[in-house]
Coordinates of C-alpha atoms and ligand atoms in Angstrom, one line a residue:
X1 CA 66.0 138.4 281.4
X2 CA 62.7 138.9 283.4
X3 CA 61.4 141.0 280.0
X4 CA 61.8 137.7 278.3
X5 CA 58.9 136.2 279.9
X6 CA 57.1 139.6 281.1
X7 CA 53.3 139.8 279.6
X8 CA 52.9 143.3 280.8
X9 CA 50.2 145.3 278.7
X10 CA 49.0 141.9 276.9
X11 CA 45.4 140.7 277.0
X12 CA 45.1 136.8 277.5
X13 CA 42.1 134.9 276.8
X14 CA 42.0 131.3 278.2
X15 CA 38.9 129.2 277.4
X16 CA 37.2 127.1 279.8
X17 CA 39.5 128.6 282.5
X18 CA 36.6 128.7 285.1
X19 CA 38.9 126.3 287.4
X20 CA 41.3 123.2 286.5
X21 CA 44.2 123.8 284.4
X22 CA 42.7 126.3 282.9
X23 CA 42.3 128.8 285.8
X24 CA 46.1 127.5 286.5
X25 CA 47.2 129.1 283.4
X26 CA 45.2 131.8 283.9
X27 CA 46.7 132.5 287.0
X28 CA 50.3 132.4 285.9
X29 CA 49.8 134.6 282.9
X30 CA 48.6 137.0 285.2
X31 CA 51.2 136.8 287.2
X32 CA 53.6 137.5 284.2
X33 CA 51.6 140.7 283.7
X34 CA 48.9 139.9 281.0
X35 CA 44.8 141.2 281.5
X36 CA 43.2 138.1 281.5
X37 CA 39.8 137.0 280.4
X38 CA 38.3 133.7 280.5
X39 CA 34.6 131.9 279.1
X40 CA 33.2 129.0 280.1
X41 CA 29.5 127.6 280.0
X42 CA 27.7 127.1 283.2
X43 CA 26.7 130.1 285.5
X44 CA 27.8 128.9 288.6
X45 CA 30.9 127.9 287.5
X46 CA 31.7 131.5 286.1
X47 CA 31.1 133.2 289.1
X48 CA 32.7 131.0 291.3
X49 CA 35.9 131.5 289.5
X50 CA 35.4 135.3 289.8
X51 CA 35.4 135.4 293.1
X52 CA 38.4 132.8 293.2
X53 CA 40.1 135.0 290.8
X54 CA 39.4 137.8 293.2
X55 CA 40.8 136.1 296.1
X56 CA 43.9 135.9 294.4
X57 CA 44.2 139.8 293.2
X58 CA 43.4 138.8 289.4
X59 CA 40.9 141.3 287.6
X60 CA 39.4 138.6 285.5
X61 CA 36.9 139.3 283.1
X62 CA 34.5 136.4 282.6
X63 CA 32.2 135.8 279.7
X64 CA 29.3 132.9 279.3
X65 CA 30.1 131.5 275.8
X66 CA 30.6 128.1 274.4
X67 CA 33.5 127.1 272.1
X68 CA 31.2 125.5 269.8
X69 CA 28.9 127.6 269.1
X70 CA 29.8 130.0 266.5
X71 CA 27.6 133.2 267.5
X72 CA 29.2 132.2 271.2
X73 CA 32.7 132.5 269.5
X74 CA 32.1 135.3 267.6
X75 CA 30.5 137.3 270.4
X76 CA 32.8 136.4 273.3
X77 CA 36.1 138.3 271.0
X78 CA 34.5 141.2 270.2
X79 CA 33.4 141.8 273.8
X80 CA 36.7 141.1 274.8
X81 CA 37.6 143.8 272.3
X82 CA 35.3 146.0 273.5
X83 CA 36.4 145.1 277.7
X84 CA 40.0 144.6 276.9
X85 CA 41.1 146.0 273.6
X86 CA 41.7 142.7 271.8
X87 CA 43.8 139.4 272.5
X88 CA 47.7 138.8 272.1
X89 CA 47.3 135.6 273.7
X90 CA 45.0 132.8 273.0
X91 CA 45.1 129.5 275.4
X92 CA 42.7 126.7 273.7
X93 CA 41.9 124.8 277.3
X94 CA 38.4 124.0 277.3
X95 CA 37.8 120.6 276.8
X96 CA 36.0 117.6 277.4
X97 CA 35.9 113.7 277.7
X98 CA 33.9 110.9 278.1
X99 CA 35.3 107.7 279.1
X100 CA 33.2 104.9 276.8
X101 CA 34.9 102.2 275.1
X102 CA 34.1 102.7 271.3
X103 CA 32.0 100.0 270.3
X104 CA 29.5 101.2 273.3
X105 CA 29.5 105.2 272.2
X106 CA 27.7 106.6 270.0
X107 CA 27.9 108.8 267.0
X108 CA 27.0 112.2 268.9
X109 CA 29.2 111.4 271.9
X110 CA 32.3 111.0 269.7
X111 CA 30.8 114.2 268.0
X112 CA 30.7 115.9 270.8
X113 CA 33.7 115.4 272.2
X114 CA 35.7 116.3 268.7
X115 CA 33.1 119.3 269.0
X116 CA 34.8 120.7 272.0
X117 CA 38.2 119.3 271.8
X118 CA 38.8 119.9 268.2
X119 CA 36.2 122.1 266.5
X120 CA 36.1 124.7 269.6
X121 CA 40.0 125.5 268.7
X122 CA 39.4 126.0 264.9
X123 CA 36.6 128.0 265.5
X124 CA 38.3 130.3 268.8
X125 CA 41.9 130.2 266.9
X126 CA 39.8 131.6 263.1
X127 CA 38.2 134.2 265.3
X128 CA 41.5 135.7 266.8
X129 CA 43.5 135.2 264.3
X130 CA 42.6 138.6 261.7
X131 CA 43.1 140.7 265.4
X132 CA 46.5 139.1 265.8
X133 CA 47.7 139.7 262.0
X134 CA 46.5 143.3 262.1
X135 CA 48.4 143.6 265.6
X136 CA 51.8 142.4 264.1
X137 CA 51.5 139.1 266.0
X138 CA 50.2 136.5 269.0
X139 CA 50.9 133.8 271.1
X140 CA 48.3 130.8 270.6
X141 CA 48.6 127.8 272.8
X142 CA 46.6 124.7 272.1
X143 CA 46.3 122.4 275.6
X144 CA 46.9 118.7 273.7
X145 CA 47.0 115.7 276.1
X146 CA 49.3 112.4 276.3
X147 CA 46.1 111.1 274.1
X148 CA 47.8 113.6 271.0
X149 CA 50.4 110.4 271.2
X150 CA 49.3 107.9 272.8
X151 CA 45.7 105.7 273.0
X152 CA 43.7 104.2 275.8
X153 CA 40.8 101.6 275.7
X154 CA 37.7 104.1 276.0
X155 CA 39.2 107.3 275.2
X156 CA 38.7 107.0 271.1
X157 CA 36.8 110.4 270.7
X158 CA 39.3 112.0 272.8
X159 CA 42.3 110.7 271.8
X160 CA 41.3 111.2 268.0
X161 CA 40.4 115.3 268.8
X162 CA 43.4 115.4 270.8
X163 CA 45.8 114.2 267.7
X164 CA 43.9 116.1 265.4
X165 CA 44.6 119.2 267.8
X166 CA 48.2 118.7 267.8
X167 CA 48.2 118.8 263.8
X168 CA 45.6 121.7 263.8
X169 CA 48.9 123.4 266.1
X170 CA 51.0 122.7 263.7
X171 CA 48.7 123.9 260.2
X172 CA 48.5 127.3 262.0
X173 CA 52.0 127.7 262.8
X174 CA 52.6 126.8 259.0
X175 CA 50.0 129.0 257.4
X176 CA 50.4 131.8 259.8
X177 CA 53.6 131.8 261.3
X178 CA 54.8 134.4 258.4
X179 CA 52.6 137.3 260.5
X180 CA 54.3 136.7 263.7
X181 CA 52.3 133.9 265.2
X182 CA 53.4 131.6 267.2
X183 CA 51.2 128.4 267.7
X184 CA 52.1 125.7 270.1
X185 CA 50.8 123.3 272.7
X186 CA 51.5 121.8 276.0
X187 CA 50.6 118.5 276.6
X188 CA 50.1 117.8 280.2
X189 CA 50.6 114.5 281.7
X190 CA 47.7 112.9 284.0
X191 CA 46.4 116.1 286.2
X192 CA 44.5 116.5 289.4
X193 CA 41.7 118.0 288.4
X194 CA 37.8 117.7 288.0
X195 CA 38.4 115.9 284.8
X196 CA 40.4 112.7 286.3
X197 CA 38.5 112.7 289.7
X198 CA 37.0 109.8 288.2
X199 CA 39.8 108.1 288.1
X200 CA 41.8 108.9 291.5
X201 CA 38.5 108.0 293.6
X202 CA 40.0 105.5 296.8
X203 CA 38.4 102.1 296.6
X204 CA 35.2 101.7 299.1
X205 CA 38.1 99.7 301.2
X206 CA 40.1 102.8 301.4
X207 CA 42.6 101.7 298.7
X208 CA 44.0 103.5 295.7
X209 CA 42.2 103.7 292.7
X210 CA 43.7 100.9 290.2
X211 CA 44.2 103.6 287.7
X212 CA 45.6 105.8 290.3
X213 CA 48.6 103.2 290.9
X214 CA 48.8 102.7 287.1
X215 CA 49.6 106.0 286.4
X216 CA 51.9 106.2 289.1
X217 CA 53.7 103.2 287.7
X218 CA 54.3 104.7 284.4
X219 CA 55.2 107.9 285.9
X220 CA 58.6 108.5 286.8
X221 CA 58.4 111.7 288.5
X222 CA 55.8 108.8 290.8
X223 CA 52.7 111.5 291.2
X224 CA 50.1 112.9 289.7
X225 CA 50.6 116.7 288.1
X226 CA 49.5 119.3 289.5
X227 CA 47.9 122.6 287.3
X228 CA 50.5 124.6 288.6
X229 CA 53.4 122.3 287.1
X230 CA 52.3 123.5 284.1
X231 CA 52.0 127.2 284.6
X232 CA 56.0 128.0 283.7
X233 CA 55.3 125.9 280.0
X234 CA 52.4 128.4 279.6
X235 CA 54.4 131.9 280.1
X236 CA 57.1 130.5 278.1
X237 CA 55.4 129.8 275.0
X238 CA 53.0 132.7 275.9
X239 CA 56.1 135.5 276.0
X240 CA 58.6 136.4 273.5
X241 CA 60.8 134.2 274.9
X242 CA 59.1 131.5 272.6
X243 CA 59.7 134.0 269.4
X244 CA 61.2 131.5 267.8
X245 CA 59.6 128.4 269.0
X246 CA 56.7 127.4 266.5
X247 CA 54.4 124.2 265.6
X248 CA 55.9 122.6 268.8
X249 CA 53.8 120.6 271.3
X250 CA 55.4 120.6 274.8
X251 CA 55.0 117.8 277.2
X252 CA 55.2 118.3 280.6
X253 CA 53.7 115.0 281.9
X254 CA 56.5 114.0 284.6
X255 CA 58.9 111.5 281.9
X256 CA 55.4 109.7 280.9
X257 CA 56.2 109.8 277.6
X258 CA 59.6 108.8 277.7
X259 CA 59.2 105.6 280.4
X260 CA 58.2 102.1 279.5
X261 CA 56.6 101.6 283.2
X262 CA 58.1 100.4 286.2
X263 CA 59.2 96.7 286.3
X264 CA 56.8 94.6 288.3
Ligands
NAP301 P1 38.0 120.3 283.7 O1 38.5 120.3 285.1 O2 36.9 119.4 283.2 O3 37.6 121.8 283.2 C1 37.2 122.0 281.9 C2 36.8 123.5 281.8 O4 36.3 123.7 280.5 C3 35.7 123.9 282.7 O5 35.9 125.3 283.1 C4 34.4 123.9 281.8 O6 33.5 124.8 282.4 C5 35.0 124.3 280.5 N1 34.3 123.9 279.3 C6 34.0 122.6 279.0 N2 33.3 122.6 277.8 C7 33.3 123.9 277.4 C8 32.7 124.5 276.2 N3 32.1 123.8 275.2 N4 32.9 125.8 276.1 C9 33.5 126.5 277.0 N5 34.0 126.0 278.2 C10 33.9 124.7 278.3 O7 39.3 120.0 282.7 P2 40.9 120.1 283.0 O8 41.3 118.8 283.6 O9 41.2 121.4 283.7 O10 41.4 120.1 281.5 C11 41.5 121.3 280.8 C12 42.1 121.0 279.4 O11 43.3 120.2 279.6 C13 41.2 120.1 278.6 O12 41.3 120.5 277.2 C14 41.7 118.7 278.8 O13 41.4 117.8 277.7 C15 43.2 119.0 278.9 N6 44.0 118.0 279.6 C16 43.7 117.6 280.9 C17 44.5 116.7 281.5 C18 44.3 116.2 282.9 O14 44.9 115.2 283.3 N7 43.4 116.8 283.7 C19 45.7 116.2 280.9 C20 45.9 116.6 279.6 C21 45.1 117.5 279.0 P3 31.9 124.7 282.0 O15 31.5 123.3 282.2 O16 31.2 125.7 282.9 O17 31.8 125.1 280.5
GCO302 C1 42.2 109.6 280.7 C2 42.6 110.9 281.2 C3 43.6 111.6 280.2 C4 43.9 112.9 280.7 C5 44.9 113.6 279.9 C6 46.2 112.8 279.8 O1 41.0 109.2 280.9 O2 43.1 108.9 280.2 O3 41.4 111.7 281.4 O4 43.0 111.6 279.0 O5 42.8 113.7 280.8 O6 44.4 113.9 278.6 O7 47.2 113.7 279.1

C-alpha cells in the first residue's frame, strides 16, 4: 500500500514554491520520495526557501525564472534536465491576485493576473509535456482556487484565470491523457498564507478581521486551512495511486463548497 503513494526516484517541479502552499507541497512530495525543484522570482525569496528547505532535510534545487516569460520557461526545464534528469511531476502553484473591484482595474492588472494564473500554466504544462510523453507519462497538478467555482466582488481577474485553469486541467487531461498523463487540480479553500494576510489582519481594536469571521462562517470545518492540509491531496494525485484519476479538480476547502453559511 505505501508504494501507492511512494515518489521514490521521481523529480518534482513546483512553481512559485519559494514558501506558502507551494513550499507545502513541496515538502510533502519530498517526503513521499520525489527530488524536488522549485522557481520563483525574487532573490531573496529563493534563498530564503533554500535554507528553509535545508532546515527541513530537503535537497531542493532552486531556480530564478518567471512563469510568464517564455525564455524563463523554457530555460528553467532544461536546467532541471540538466540538474535533475527531467520532471515526472509538474505542480502549477505560482500565482497571484489583486484584490480591485472591476470597474476600478485596469486592463494590465486583469492582464497580469490571467498572465500568471492562467498563461504561466499553459506555458510551464507545453514545456513539460514532450519530456513526459517521451518518458511514458506524468503527474501534472494545476493549484485552482474556490474562485474556479465561485465569484467574489473584486476578485474578477482572478476568479476568471482561476476557471479558465480548471478547464485548461481538464483540455490536457483530454488531449493528453492517451500518453499516460494525468492532469488534475486541487482547489484549496481560504489558506493562511502571505496571499490572504490581507484579509486575516485583527482590527486596530484588536478584533477579527470582518472577512476573517466571514470565512469562518461559511466554513464548516470553522478555520482557516492550513498548507499542510493540503499536502496528502498533492501526493495522491502526484503518485500512481491517481493512475486512474484524470481532468478532476479536488477541493479541499474544509465543506466550503458544499455549505450555505451558518444561520445568523
Ligand atoms: P503566495 O503566498 O502569494 O506565494 C506565491 C508564490 O508564487 C511565491 O513563492 C512567489 O514568489 C511565486 N510567484 C508569484 N508570481 C510568480 C511568477 N510570475 N513566476 C514564478 N513564481 C511566482 O501564494 P499562496 O497563498 O501560497 O498561493 C499559491 C497558489 O495557491 C496560488 O496559485 C494561489 O492562487 C492558490 N490558492 C491560494 C489560496 C489561499 O487561500 N492562500 C487558496 C486557493 C488557491 P516570488 O514573488 O518570488 O515570485
Ligand atoms: C480572496 C482570496 C481567495 C483565496 C483562494 C480561495 O481574496 O478571495 O485570496 O481567492 O486566495 O483562491 O480558494
Amino acid at each position: 500500500m505505501n508504494d501507492l503513494f511512494s515518489l521514490e526516484g521521481k523529480v518534482a517541479l513546483v512553481t512559485g514554491a519559494a514558501y506558502g502552499i507551494g513550499f507545502a507541497i513541496a515538502e510533502a512530495l519530498a517526503l513521499a520520495g520525489a527530488k524536488i525543484a522549485f522557481n520563483c522570482r525574487k532573490e531573496e525569496h529563493l534563498f530564503t526557501a533554500l535554507a528553509e528547505y535545508e532546515k527541513k532535510g530537503i535537497s531542493a534545487k532552486g531556480y530564478l525564472a518567471d512563469v510568464t516569460d517564455e525564455d524563463d520557461v523554457s530555460s528553467l526545464v532544461g536546467k532541471i534536465g540538466e540538474d535533475l534528469g527531467g520532471i515526472d511531476i509538474l505542480v502549477n502553484n505560482a500565482g497571484i491576485i489583486k484584490r480591485i473591484p472591476m470597474l476600478e482595474m485596469t486592463a494590465l492588472e486583469f492582464r497580469e493576473v490571467i498572465d500568471v494564473d492562467l498563461v504561466g500554466p499553459f506555458l510551464m504544462t507545453k514545456e513539460v509535456l514532450p519530456q513526459m510523453i517521451e518518458r511514458g507519462g506524468g503527474k501534472i497538478i494545476n493549484i485552482c482556487s474556490m474562485m474556479s467555482e465561485l465569484g467574489r466582488e473584486t476578485v474578477s481577474a482572478y476568479a476568471a484565470a482561476k476557471g479558465g485553469l480548471k478547464m485548461l486541467t481538464k483540455n490536457v487531461a483530454a488531449e493528453y491523457g492517451k500518453y499516460n498523463i494525468q492532469c488534475n487540480g486541487i482547489g484549496p479553500g481560504y489558506i493562511a498564507t502571505p496571499q490572504t494576510a490581507p484579509l486575516r489582519e485583527p482590527r486596530p481594536d484588536g478584533s477579527r478581521h470582518p472577512f476573517d469571521s466571514f470565512i469562518l462562517s461559511k466554513t464548516p470545518a470553522e478555520r482557516w486551512g492550513t498548507p499542510q492540509d493540503l499536502q496528502g491531496a498533492a501526493i495522491f494525485l502526484a503518485s500512481q495511486a491517481s493512475d486512474f484519476v484524470n481532468g478532476q479538480i479536488l477541493y479541499v476547502d474544509g465543506g466550503i463548497l458544499a455549505y450555505i453559511g451558518k444561520q445568523p
